[in-house]
Amino acid sequence: MRILLTNVLFAALTATCLGQAAPVNKVSGPKLTEQAASNPATSATDTPLKSLPYTPGLDIESMDKSADPCVDLYQYSCGGWIKKNPIPSDQPGWSVYGKLEEDNERFLWGILDDLARNTSGRNANQQKIGDYFAACMDEPAIEKLGAGPLKPYLDQINGLSSKKQLPALLAEIHLRTEGDGMFFGFESDQDYGDSTQVIAFANAGGLGLPDRDYYLKNDPKSADLRQKYIAHIERMLGLLGDQPDVARREAASIMAMETALAQASLSRVERRDPHKLYHKVDLAQLQALSPDFDWTAYLHGIGLGQQNTFNVSQPAFYKELDHQLQTASLEDIKSYLRWHTVHSAAPYLSAAFVEENFDFYSKTLRGVPQLRPRWKRCVRLVDNQLGEALGQEYVNRTFSPEMKQKTETMTTQIEQAMAADIEQLSWMSPETRQNALIKLHKVANKIGYPDKWRDYSSVAIVRDDFSGNAERATVFESRRGLNKIGKPLDRGEWEMTPPTVNAYYNSNLNDINFPAGVLQPPLYDPKMDDAVNYGDTGATIGHELTHGFDDEGRQFDAEGNLKDWWTTEDGKNFEARAQCVVDQYSQYVVVDDIKINSKLTEGEDIADLGGLILAWVAWKDQTKNEHLESRDGLTPEQRFFVGNAQWACESMRPEQLRLSAITDPHSPGKYRVNGLVVNIPEFQQAFSCKKGQPMVKENRCRVW
Ligand SMILES: [Zn+2]
């Protein structure tokens, strides 16, 4: 959910998040959410908050009691919510998660606004986030500079006199640019074969559209989007001063180069197989893959002179990259670099750039009518660039030790439920069972915020230099990542900031992570009965835990190594059970005639189902000695399922749904509810549904 709409080609394989909309940054998949200026509520609500507004974990008003839960549980649970929550005009879609995220943003706005105004007595982190925010909000100063902040970089590119100089320049550009949009991505990560080691990863990238499929699909809508993308590149280059005929020629050559790179890239489904992304090479082998790119010069440029161990996630991509660099003219390479430079910097430039960037990436690609107000974009940028400084302020105000303790207890209970489940699985041999339990017991629980906060003391943030602040923060983060190579592994790191309304599992670290932002009402509501909290947050915890054992996660062992711990027979049993889920979801429609690509959503669908089952077991155990009573006309069992369903209430614009169908590993909210309960006998019982009704599946799926 970064406002930097850079492309995401290499969705981090090992982090699997809960979020339900398209990931827009490279680390993981938070969601695009915002609120509207044309929404009647906006003028009243568009003010900084001093405290987080309360929304109940189960809201009867959000239900549609006229619907039959045995026909459509999602409509029954969310019909009211959908009716009273139209999509705000600055959003590609709207959801319970999105709304909480916006509440969080307004609360963070209050914190930042205060730190920007009251400069006395601030500590070092408060100075940084306060002044970053102030500089970001200073639109007149930003406007006055226009494209000025880019000038030194454009001069550098224009000054290239030979392709031989490219590796050194690209190294510099990579350090100051987020993501993998500039030809390829280069970062540090744990070695799949030995998770105690951090090595360099050379990843595929280089595209400006959100997925390689946008370049390859032949349907009229995709062809039309490509034309609009080319026109967007032309206009952005026009803003840099290029004449229309020059910009047209440049855009054509950029599109040709990106298309060739897209053709050589793996699909999202292929990238879910870690074996397809693990190719360990030494420097000579890396150089042999792309003889025309001087890796020694590149490595020197990014400060990694002595590296000799790399994972080249997609070797075929690097062969094509080399071919492109060999055959393209120097002028074409310069055009490509200029385009990606202005593209990645657009959010930090004057309104003309911001609006043109919005026009293609939000309006055209996602159907969003209106640009988000400045404050939202600035709050998001602070979270993106100085997230653990802002996160400390957020945690101090919202996440009490009691909240931490309660959610930690719930996590332990869900893990106990999974242990009991594994111990009694009928389809697993004692040998694999033993390994599964070892892995489960090794899962690290990270709740709320990191034990050790990131140290931003070396990042200089000044009040009158927005683009300079952004660049220094990006370079800090790039170097911080690369500096991990060859050092002892830090198991305490987080990939999401504390205010984030999302959660993830990381199979290399074998840990589950729940930022404080996802443990707030209505998702975790201390005022609610256990039924609702176990149905919602309990299922989220179960979801992340199950990721360790989905089709992707199960290939990593307790230590996070890519190592098969299954007997052949048990592996086959797992695959047959997972196939039941794949077949089920492949029938569901996302939008128009586009169905779910259920090989892409397989891991998330398995995690959703496992999560809800584990939450049920943990809830029943937690309340076994209690007399549970009906509330709001719902039995405790019904409250569990409605409480669960209400996390997923959402509305999405058709354009966003089309994008999600290609890029999002999560199924649409409706199926993240209905697709589960059809498989759960306890649901049928809770609502007395009859055999043959839509929410009762004849041949139920169950993996975990
Ligand atoms: Zn997930």
XYZ file of C-alpha atoms and ligand atoms in Angstrom:
705
model
C 0.000 0.000 0.000
C 2.804 2.363 -0.730
C 1.830 5.323 -2.782
C 4.810 4.618 -4.955
C 3.079 2.732 -7.698
C 6.223 1.055 -8.862
C 5.923 -2.315 -10.455
C 6.021 -5.518 -8.495
C 7.497 -8.249 -10.543
C 9.120 -10.308 -7.923
C 6.569 -10.600 -5.187
C 8.714 -11.750 -2.292
C 8.361 -15.458 -2.422
C 8.793 -16.197 1.204
C 6.488 -13.646 2.727
C 2.853 -14.535 2.461
C 0.460 -11.975 3.685
C -3.145 -11.793 4.642
C -3.974 -8.686 2.655
C -6.675 -8.804 0.081
C -5.732 -6.381 -2.641
C -2.934 -6.012 -5.114
C 0.502 -5.630 -3.615
C 2.109 -2.421 -4.787
C 5.484 -2.574 -3.160
C 8.103 -5.199 -3.406
C 8.275 -6.413 0.148
C 4.873 -7.875 0.576
C 1.288 -7.179 -0.060
C -0.387 -4.425 1.818
C -3.468 -2.951 0.248
C -4.537 0.116 -1.615
C -7.079 1.924 0.436
C -8.170 5.475 0.948
C -11.133 7.698 1.407
C -12.919 10.027 -0.890
C -13.122 13.734 -1.257
C -16.506 13.323 -2.924
C -17.708 11.015 -0.199
C -20.179 13.105 1.808
C -18.462 11.950 4.992
C -15.110 13.245 3.898
C -15.362 16.939 4.604
C -16.357 16.099 8.162
C -13.799 13.342 8.659
C -10.854 14.831 6.794
C -9.154 16.032 9.948
C -6.314 14.568 11.994
C -7.421 12.282 14.829
C -6.279 12.277 18.438
C -7.441 8.703 19.013
C -8.466 5.739 16.911
C -12.231 5.586 16.273
C -13.973 2.472 17.583
C -15.715 0.017 15.246
C -17.201 -3.112 16.842
C -15.819 -6.526 15.910
C -19.260 -7.755 15.012
C -21.729 -5.189 13.747
C -25.337 -6.299 13.308
C -25.933 -3.224 11.141
C -23.374 -4.533 8.676
C -25.388 -7.697 8.097
C -28.164 -8.314 5.605
C -30.653 -10.339 7.591
C -32.865 -10.706 4.514
C -30.214 -12.967 2.979
C -30.081 -16.684 3.799
C -26.735 -17.627 5.396
C -27.097 -21.121 3.925
C -27.298 -19.605 0.435
C -24.701 -16.829 0.726
C -22.984 -16.268 4.087
C -21.006 -13.353 2.681
C -24.138 -11.430 1.692
C -25.769 -12.313 5.032
C -22.733 -11.039 6.986
C -21.601 -8.147 4.785
C -24.672 -7.000 2.814
C -25.327 -4.088 5.172
C -21.686 -3.050 5.190
C -21.495 -3.019 1.404
C -24.660 -0.927 1.223
C -23.491 1.716 3.688
C -19.899 1.848 2.510
C -19.708 3.004 -1.113
C -16.204 3.014 -2.569
C -14.642 6.409 -1.812
C -13.615 8.303 -4.927
C -9.885 8.093 -4.189
C -9.930 4.323 -3.748
C -9.710 1.335 -6.117
C -11.913 -0.535 -3.686
C -13.102 -0.414 -0.127
C -13.027 -2.964 2.674
C -13.103 -3.422 6.424
C -9.315 -3.633 6.331
C -9.117 -0.557 4.140
C -11.347 1.429 6.459
C -9.254 0.529 9.504
C -6.175 1.410 7.526
C -7.628 4.816 6.814
C -8.571 5.319 10.459
C -4.947 4.492 11.231
C -3.775 7.009 8.657
C -5.870 9.773 10.133
C -4.563 8.904 13.575
C -0.971 8.929 12.278
C -1.756 12.235 10.598
C -2.618 13.624 14.016
C 0.729 12.452 15.397
C 2.717 13.779 12.445
C 0.878 17.069 12.227
C 1.661 17.679 15.864
C 5.341 16.739 15.481
C 5.609 18.931 12.399
C 4.163 21.968 14.187
C 5.579 21.690 17.673
C 9.278 21.400 17.133
C 10.529 21.929 20.671
C 11.342 18.956 22.852
C 11.239 16.368 20.048
C 13.520 13.353 20.301
C 15.686 12.362 17.312
C 13.078 10.113 15.697
C 10.303 12.623 16.287
C 12.392 15.305 14.571
C 12.846 13.030 11.551
C 9.244 12.021 11.041
C 7.917 15.485 11.915
C 10.229 17.274 9.501
C 9.796 14.654 6.778
C 6.052 15.176 6.998
C 6.394 18.976 7.031
C 8.631 18.902 3.949
C 6.240 16.542 2.175
C 3.268 18.791 2.930
C 5.029 21.924 1.657
C 3.444 21.894 -1.784
C 4.474 25.434 -2.822
C 8.150 24.559 -2.316
C 7.760 21.271 -4.201
C 5.869 23.032 -6.990
C 8.564 25.635 -7.374
C 11.185 22.959 -8.021
C 9.183 21.203 -10.770
C 11.405 18.503 -12.293
C 14.455 20.182 -10.747
C 15.286 17.395 -8.269
C 15.796 15.055 -11.234
C 18.239 17.249 -13.055
C 21.496 15.774 -11.690
C 20.269 12.258 -12.471
C 19.105 13.094 -15.961
C 22.450 14.788 -16.588
C 24.234 11.638 -15.458
C 22.183 9.539 -17.867
C 22.678 11.977 -20.723
C 26.386 11.905 -20.000
C 26.703 8.164 -20.682
C 29.127 7.936 -23.571
C 29.428 4.167 -23.762
C 27.455 1.097 -22.695
C 30.507 0.104 -20.670
C 29.645 2.856 -18.204
C 26.168 1.462 -17.600
C 26.909 -1.001 -14.721
C 28.489 1.680 -12.512
C 25.659 4.121 -13.205
C 22.985 1.477 -12.673
C 24.509 0.637 -9.288
C 24.092 4.257 -8.221
C 20.555 4.376 -9.544
C 19.618 1.133 -7.784
C 20.818 2.460 -4.443
C 18.580 5.490 -4.640
C 15.521 3.816 -6.218
C 12.986 1.513 -4.621
C 11.914 -1.727 -6.228
C 13.161 -3.635 -9.235
C 11.871 -1.408 -12.040
C 15.275 -0.411 -13.409
C 16.327 -3.410 -15.569
C 16.497 -5.813 -12.595
C 16.327 -6.081 -8.818
C 19.361 -6.667 -6.622
C 18.998 -7.283 -2.907
C 19.919 -9.494 0.025
C 17.959 -12.492 1.241
C 18.441 -15.746 3.093
C 19.990 -18.563 1.121
C 17.196 -21.057 0.440
C 19.689 -23.889 0.870
C 21.183 -22.596 4.123
C 18.873 -20.201 5.921
C 21.598 -19.123 8.354
C 23.352 -17.286 5.504
C 22.339 -14.020 3.874
C 23.426 -13.794 0.231
C 22.914 -11.514 -2.765
C 19.822 -12.106 -4.902
C 19.717 -10.967 -8.508
C 16.033 -10.866 -9.406
C 14.009 -10.242 -12.519
C 12.402 -6.834 -13.005
C 12.635 -3.961 -15.415
C 8.937 -3.526 -16.206
C 6.664 -0.530 -15.768
C 3.371 -2.435 -15.881
C 2.266 -4.452 -12.821
C 2.912 -7.901 -14.281
C 4.565 -9.548 -17.258
C 1.120 -10.738 -18.398
C 0.164 -7.173 -19.311
C 2.762 -7.340 -22.086
C 1.835 -10.803 -23.296
C -1.962 -11.087 -23.296
C -3.736 -10.706 -26.604
C -7.263 -9.731 -25.575
C -8.547 -6.275 -26.645
C -8.531 -4.851 -23.083
C -4.867 -5.747 -22.598
C -3.954 -4.322 -26.025
C -5.799 -1.121 -25.147
C -3.994 -0.833 -21.802
C -0.664 -1.208 -23.562
C -1.511 1.701 -25.864
C -2.462 3.795 -22.858
C 0.773 2.837 -21.122
C 2.806 3.941 -24.137
C 0.889 7.246 -24.212
C 1.643 7.679 -20.509
C 5.379 7.163 -21.067
C 5.239 9.755 -23.858
C 3.554 12.285 -21.615
C 6.008 11.708 -18.764
C 8.953 12.179 -21.117
C 7.144 15.235 -22.452
C 7.126 16.639 -18.925
C 10.913 16.303 -18.955
C 10.973 18.499 -22.049
C 11.087 15.961 -24.883
C 9.349 16.969 -28.110
C 6.289 14.835 -28.997
C 7.895 13.049 -31.962
C 10.995 12.267 -29.906
C 8.921 11.049 -26.953
C 6.895 8.828 -29.302
C 9.990 7.172 -30.671
C 11.447 6.736 -27.188
C 8.233 5.226 -25.795
C 8.147 2.697 -28.632
C 11.696 1.556 -27.925
C 11.035 1.393 -24.160
C 7.932 -0.715 -24.740
C 9.858 -3.066 -27.037
C 12.574 -3.533 -24.425
C 10.131 -4.122 -21.562
C 8.147 -6.570 -23.683
C 11.274 -8.600 -24.377
C 12.093 -8.667 -20.641
C 8.494 -9.661 -19.851
C 8.679 -12.539 -22.313
C 11.761 -13.844 -20.539
C 10.193 -13.575 -17.063
C 8.437 -16.316 -15.135
C 4.707 -16.093 -14.482
C 3.376 -15.462 -10.990
C 2.286 -19.071 -10.726
C 5.747 -20.294 -11.724
C 7.256 -17.970 -9.131
C 5.326 -19.753 -6.397
C 7.687 -22.712 -6.861
C 10.830 -21.916 -4.845
C 12.880 -24.443 -6.823
C 12.285 -22.392 -9.962
C 13.780 -19.360 -8.201
C 16.861 -20.935 -6.678
C 19.987 -20.921 -8.833
C 23.103 -20.380 -6.804
C 26.066 -19.180 -8.841
C 29.498 -17.668 -8.344
C 30.683 -14.463 -9.959
C 32.119 -16.208 -13.023
C 28.825 -18.002 -13.625
C 26.862 -14.799 -13.131
C 29.147 -13.057 -15.601
C 28.714 -15.910 -18.079
C 24.925 -15.485 -17.954
C 25.192 -11.873 -19.059
C 28.606 -11.332 -20.655
C 27.797 -7.798 -21.802
C 27.141 -6.496 -18.309
C 30.235 -5.949 -16.195
C 29.193 -7.345 -12.831
C 32.466 -6.443 -11.162
C 31.857 -2.790 -11.959
C 28.249 -3.051 -10.774
C 29.178 -4.744 -7.493
C 31.872 -2.200 -6.860
C 29.307 0.537 -7.478
C 26.866 -0.765 -4.902
C 29.599 -1.376 -2.375
C 29.823 -5.181 -2.636
C 33.222 -5.560 -4.205
C 34.127 -9.018 -2.944
C 30.922 -10.978 -3.498
C 31.189 -14.453 -4.942
C 27.849 -16.049 -3.996
C 24.592 -15.122 -5.712
C 21.142 -16.478 -6.239
C 20.009 -15.657 -9.757
C 16.285 -16.165 -9.333
C 15.561 -16.231 -13.079
C 18.598 -17.086 -15.229
C 16.610 -16.882 -18.494
C 15.729 -13.310 -17.645
C 19.404 -12.364 -17.355
C 20.200 -13.954 -20.708
C 17.515 -11.814 -22.306
C 18.658 -8.743 -20.417
C 22.107 -9.282 -21.836
C 20.667 -9.657 -25.315
C 18.794 -6.393 -24.895
C 21.838 -4.523 -23.640
C 23.861 -5.908 -26.505
C 21.405 -5.056 -29.283
C 19.858 -1.803 -28.027
C 21.455 1.479 -29.046
C 23.018 3.649 -26.376
C 20.247 6.176 -27.028
C 17.561 3.537 -26.396
C 19.198 2.577 -23.117
C 19.275 6.217 -22.086
C 15.577 6.582 -22.941
C 14.771 3.545 -20.829
C 16.759 4.930 -17.878
C 15.137 8.349 -18.183
C 11.646 6.848 -18.227
C 12.201 4.697 -15.149
C 13.907 7.574 -13.359
C 10.974 9.917 -13.822
C 8.514 7.097 -13.122
C 10.011 6.159 -9.767
C 10.460 9.788 -8.725
C 6.984 10.980 -9.754
C 5.498 11.006 -6.223
C 8.274 13.339 -5.064
C 7.895 15.877 -7.858
C 5.492 18.681 -8.712
C 1.783 18.257 -9.380
C 2.153 17.719 -13.129
C 4.156 14.522 -12.473
C 1.997 13.370 -9.587
C -1.177 13.803 -11.610
C 0.107 12.108 -14.746
C 1.340 9.211 -12.632
C -2.037 8.990 -10.903
C -3.872 9.212 -14.206
C -2.353 6.014 -15.552
C -1.539 3.898 -12.499
C -4.641 4.665 -10.444
C -7.321 5.945 -12.812
C -6.671 3.792 -15.859
C -5.299 0.656 -14.218
C -7.439 0.613 -11.061
C -10.459 2.753 -11.940
C -9.850 5.321 -9.174
C -11.560 8.636 -10.051
C -9.693 10.916 -7.682
C -6.173 11.463 -6.389
C -5.747 10.964 -2.656
C -5.330 14.149 -0.653
C -1.788 15.239 0.035
C -1.867 14.352 3.737
C -2.664 10.718 3.005
C 0.172 10.422 0.553
C 2.567 12.026 3.018
C 1.491 9.826 5.941
C 2.004 6.794 3.701
C 5.454 7.998 2.675
C 6.581 8.468 6.275
C 5.352 4.958 7.054
C 7.146 3.628 3.988
C 10.446 5.367 4.573
C 10.748 5.817 8.346
C 8.202 3.226 9.416
C 9.812 2.032 12.624
C 10.250 5.603 13.879
C 6.594 6.354 13.195
C 5.717 2.887 14.470
C 7.084 3.644 17.938
C 4.706 6.579 18.237
C 1.819 4.411 17.047
C 2.574 1.514 19.386
C 2.981 3.783 22.430
C -0.523 5.116 21.873
C -2.457 2.072 20.661
C -0.959 -1.223 21.743
C -0.951 -1.790 25.475
C 0.996 -4.574 27.199
C -2.394 -6.191 27.931
C -3.262 -6.246 24.220
C 0.107 -7.778 23.450
C -0.284 -10.389 26.123
C -3.823 -11.325 25.083
C -2.951 -11.739 21.425
C 0.183 -13.694 22.320
C -1.949 -16.082 24.349
C -4.344 -16.492 21.452
C -1.423 -17.239 19.141
C -0.158 -19.949 21.465
C -3.641 -21.471 21.588
C -3.895 -21.556 17.798
C -0.516 -23.278 17.672
C -1.705 -25.836 20.203
C -4.769 -26.436 18.034
C -2.516 -27.064 15.069
C -0.337 -29.453 17.062
C -3.435 -31.425 18.054
C -4.584 -31.391 14.433
C -1.256 -32.692 13.126
C -1.167 -35.406 15.783
C -4.458 -36.854 14.629
C -4.265 -36.399 10.837
C -5.339 -39.607 9.136
C -3.380 -39.080 5.940
C 0.103 -38.516 7.347
C 2.783 -41.054 8.297
C 4.454 -40.899 11.732
C 7.717 -39.805 10.108
C 6.300 -36.738 8.329
C 4.091 -36.000 11.328
C 7.178 -35.787 13.514
C 8.829 -33.333 11.108
C 5.658 -31.250 10.878
C 5.512 -30.965 14.660
C 9.174 -29.980 14.835
C 8.512 -27.241 12.297
C 5.397 -26.061 14.114
C 7.207 -25.829 17.452
C 9.975 -23.787 15.809
C 7.619 -21.107 14.470
C 8.572 -17.749 16.002
C 5.668 -15.539 17.060
C 6.114 -11.832 16.469
C 3.315 -9.781 17.913
C 2.740 -6.049 17.599
C 6.205 -4.587 17.019
C 9.884 -5.547 16.854
C 11.864 -6.143 20.046
C 14.618 -3.938 18.695
C 13.779 -0.804 16.716
C 15.575 0.195 13.529
C 18.220 2.872 14.052
C 17.648 5.839 11.738
C 20.323 8.019 13.294
C 22.364 8.083 10.073
C 19.459 9.368 7.944
C 19.525 13.153 7.688
C 16.017 14.598 7.411
C 15.622 18.324 6.890
C 12.548 20.473 6.820
C 12.958 22.069 3.411
C 14.117 19.210 1.195
C 11.365 16.711 0.448
C 12.971 14.915 -2.490
C 16.354 14.913 -0.751
C 14.805 13.350 2.360
C 13.144 10.688 0.247
C 16.382 9.885 -1.513
C 18.430 9.687 1.690
C 15.846 7.406 3.293
C 15.832 5.153 0.216
C 19.622 4.950 0.076
C 19.699 4.149 3.802
C 17.249 1.288 3.278
C 19.115 -0.035 0.199
C 22.412 -0.046 2.051
C 20.873 -1.520 5.180
C 19.601 -4.435 3.079
C 22.857 -5.002 1.210
C 24.910 -4.726 4.402
C 23.262 -7.897 5.688
C 25.141 -9.974 3.132
C 27.683 -12.172 4.831
C 26.670 -11.022 8.342
C 24.988 -13.108 11.062
C 21.270 -13.464 10.425
C 18.992 -11.110 12.378
C 15.909 -13.152 13.243
C 14.205 -10.182 14.856
C 13.553 -8.215 11.672
C 10.103 -7.228 10.484
C 8.972 -6.713 6.895
C 5.911 -4.692 7.854
C 5.704 -1.540 9.958
C 3.714 -1.589 13.228
C 0.743 0.499 11.945
C 0.228 -1.863 8.994
C -3.193 -3.524 8.774
C -1.882 -6.828 7.503
C 0.077 -9.885 8.631
C 2.505 -12.354 7.090
C 4.417 -15.609 7.374
C 8.043 -15.806 6.259
C 9.155 -19.309 5.321
C 12.904 -18.542 5.494
C 12.623 -17.288 9.061
C 9.717 -19.620 9.868
C 7.958 -16.827 11.726
C 4.477 -15.330 11.886
C 4.141 -11.554 12.178
C 1.181 -9.496 13.362
C 1.745 -5.725 13.385
C -0.121 -3.740 16.058
C -2.241 -2.218 13.267
C -3.953 -5.533 12.520
C -4.725 -6.190 16.193
C -7.172 -3.286 16.602
C -10.984 -3.188 16.539
C -12.874 -4.269 14.558
C -10.365 -7.059 13.852
C -9.408 -7.688 17.462
C -11.965 -6.113 19.777
C -11.448 -6.433 23.549
C -15.087 -5.446 24.055
C -16.377 -8.446 22.105
C -17.053 -12.029 23.087
C -14.446 -14.682 22.336
C -16.558 -16.103 19.490
C -16.020 -12.955 17.440
C -12.336 -12.469 18.271
C -11.399 -16.078 17.628
C -13.463 -16.020 14.418
C -11.598 -12.934 13.217
C -8.097 -12.546 14.681
C -7.895 -16.225 15.658
C -8.471 -17.153 12.027
C -5.864 -14.599 10.912
C -3.303 -16.187 13.220
C -4.326 -19.621 11.939
C -4.032 -18.326 8.378
C -0.417 -17.229 8.807
C 0.485 -20.391 10.667
C -1.040 -22.544 7.925
C 1.177 -20.741 5.387
C 4.067 -22.652 6.906
C 2.305 -25.772 5.673
C 0.676 -24.670 2.407
C 1.889 -25.858 -1.007
C 4.775 -23.386 -0.893
C 5.598 -23.195 2.822
C 5.646 -26.969 3.267
C 8.746 -27.123 1.083
C 10.772 -25.321 3.761
C 11.870 -27.036 6.957
C 11.827 -25.896 10.586
C 15.025 -23.886 10.087
C 13.752 -22.194 6.945
C 15.746 -24.288 4.491
C 14.303 -25.389 1.165
C 14.433 -29.058 2.105
C 11.936 -31.846 1.570
C 10.851 -33.336 4.900
C 7.913 -35.306 3.496
C 7.728 -38.958 2.519
C 6.713 -39.408 -1.129
C 3.395 -40.883 -0.102
C 2.560 -38.043 2.302
C 3.550 -35.469 -0.317
C 1.077 -37.071 -2.726
C -1.636 -37.084 -0.087
C -1.063 -33.408 0.534
C -1.216 -32.597 -3.168
C -4.478 -34.489 -3.624
C -6.041 -32.537 -0.759
C -4.684 -29.235 -2.031
C -6.028 -30.049 -5.510
C -9.531 -30.207 -4.044
C -9.118 -26.548 -3.006
C -7.614 -25.590 -6.381
C -10.534 -27.199 -8.232
C -13.087 -25.528 -5.973
C -11.724 -21.990 -6.382
C -11.154 -22.337 -10.118
C -14.944 -22.223 -10.511
C -15.354 -18.796 -8.901
C -15.677 -15.635 -11.009
C -13.609 -12.522 -10.160
C -15.178 -10.126 -12.689
C -16.968 -10.489 -16.040
C -15.729 -13.754 -17.556
C -12.486 -13.876 -15.562
C -12.284 -16.721 -13.069
C -9.882 -17.051 -10.155
C -6.451 -18.288 -11.207
C -6.551 -20.820 -8.407
C -2.992 -22.032 -8.940
C -1.981 -18.475 -8.014
C -4.326 -18.288 -5.003
C -3.732 -21.882 -3.857
C -1.532 -21.012 -0.878
C -3.872 -18.279 0.373
C -6.978 -20.418 -0.073
C -5.380 -23.284 1.863
C -4.314 -20.834 4.576
C -7.816 -19.337 4.808
C -9.418 -22.747 5.252
C -6.821 -24.019 7.714
C -6.956 -20.763 9.644
C -10.687 -20.894 10.235
C -10.623 -24.549 11.274
C -7.784 -23.936 13.748
C -9.541 -20.866 15.150
C -12.681 -22.931 15.745
C -10.750 -25.603 17.640
C -8.921 -22.999 19.750
C -12.161 -21.139 20.518
C -13.967 -24.325 21.565
C -11.082 -25.207 23.814
C -10.859 -21.715 25.323
C -14.564 -21.700 26.199
C -15.083 -25.367 27.095
C -15.957 -24.610 30.705
C -18.103 -21.580 29.960
C -21.800 -21.273 29.373
C -22.001 -19.272 26.166
C -25.029 -17.173 25.449
C -26.649 -15.807 22.345
C -26.152 -12.107 21.600
C -27.886 -9.879 19.073
C -30.040 -12.823 18.033
C -27.048 -14.947 17.067
C -25.850 -18.091 18.828
C -22.176 -18.158 19.862
C -21.439 -20.504 16.948
C -23.181 -18.173 14.520
C -21.245 -15.230 15.964
C -17.999 -17.077 15.329
C -18.777 -17.437 11.614
C -20.301 -13.966 11.138
C -17.424 -12.453 13.143
C -15.053 -14.162 10.771
C -16.945 -13.145 7.638
C -17.033 -9.489 8.623
C -13.268 -9.107 8.298
C -13.660 -9.650 4.566
C -16.506 -7.250 3.661
C -15.421 -5.320 0.580
C -16.348 -3.655 -2.696
C -13.897 -3.398 -5.589
C -13.979 -1.436 -8.824
C -14.063 -3.640 -11.932
C -10.690 -2.295 -13.101
C -9.153 -3.203 -9.741
C -10.708 -6.675 -9.948
C -9.129 -7.181 -13.365
C -5.763 -6.170 -11.958
C -6.239 -8.413 -8.932
C -7.142 -11.367 -11.120
C -3.652 -11.141 -12.618
C -1.567 -10.038 -9.648
C -3.286 -10.873 -6.366
C -2.573 -14.243 -4.749
C -5.684 -13.757 -2.578
C -9.200 -14.655 -3.695
C -11.896 -11.950 -3.587
C -13.467 -11.407 -0.128
C -16.683 -13.176 -1.016
C -14.852 -16.434 -1.655
C -12.573 -15.974 1.331
C -15.817 -16.402 3.280
C -18.145 -18.621 1.270
C -15.303 -20.760 -0.093
C -14.408 -21.783 3.457
C -17.709 -22.492 5.162
C -18.920 -24.818 2.394
C -16.138 -27.103 3.609
C -16.870 -26.858 7.334
C -19.497 -29.168 8.903
C -19.649 -26.992 12.053
C -20.947 -24.139 9.911
C -23.731 -26.285 8.469
C -24.682 -27.219 11.995
C -24.510 -23.648 13.353
C -27.063 -22.399 10.832
C -28.961 -25.680 10.352
C -28.239 -25.616 6.633
C -29.565 -28.483 4.594
C -27.720 -30.804 2.313
C -27.850 -29.443 -1.224
C -27.911 -25.773 -0.205
C -25.170 -23.580 -1.743
C -23.164 -23.235 1.502
C -23.004 -27.018 1.950
C -20.520 -28.704 -0.360
C -21.070 -32.337 -1.138
C -17.415 -33.329 -1.315
C -15.720 -31.172 1.249
C -12.085 -30.128 1.006
C -9.805 -30.264 3.990
C -6.042 -29.963 3.995
C -5.165 -29.072 7.590
Zn -1.805 -15.236 3.429
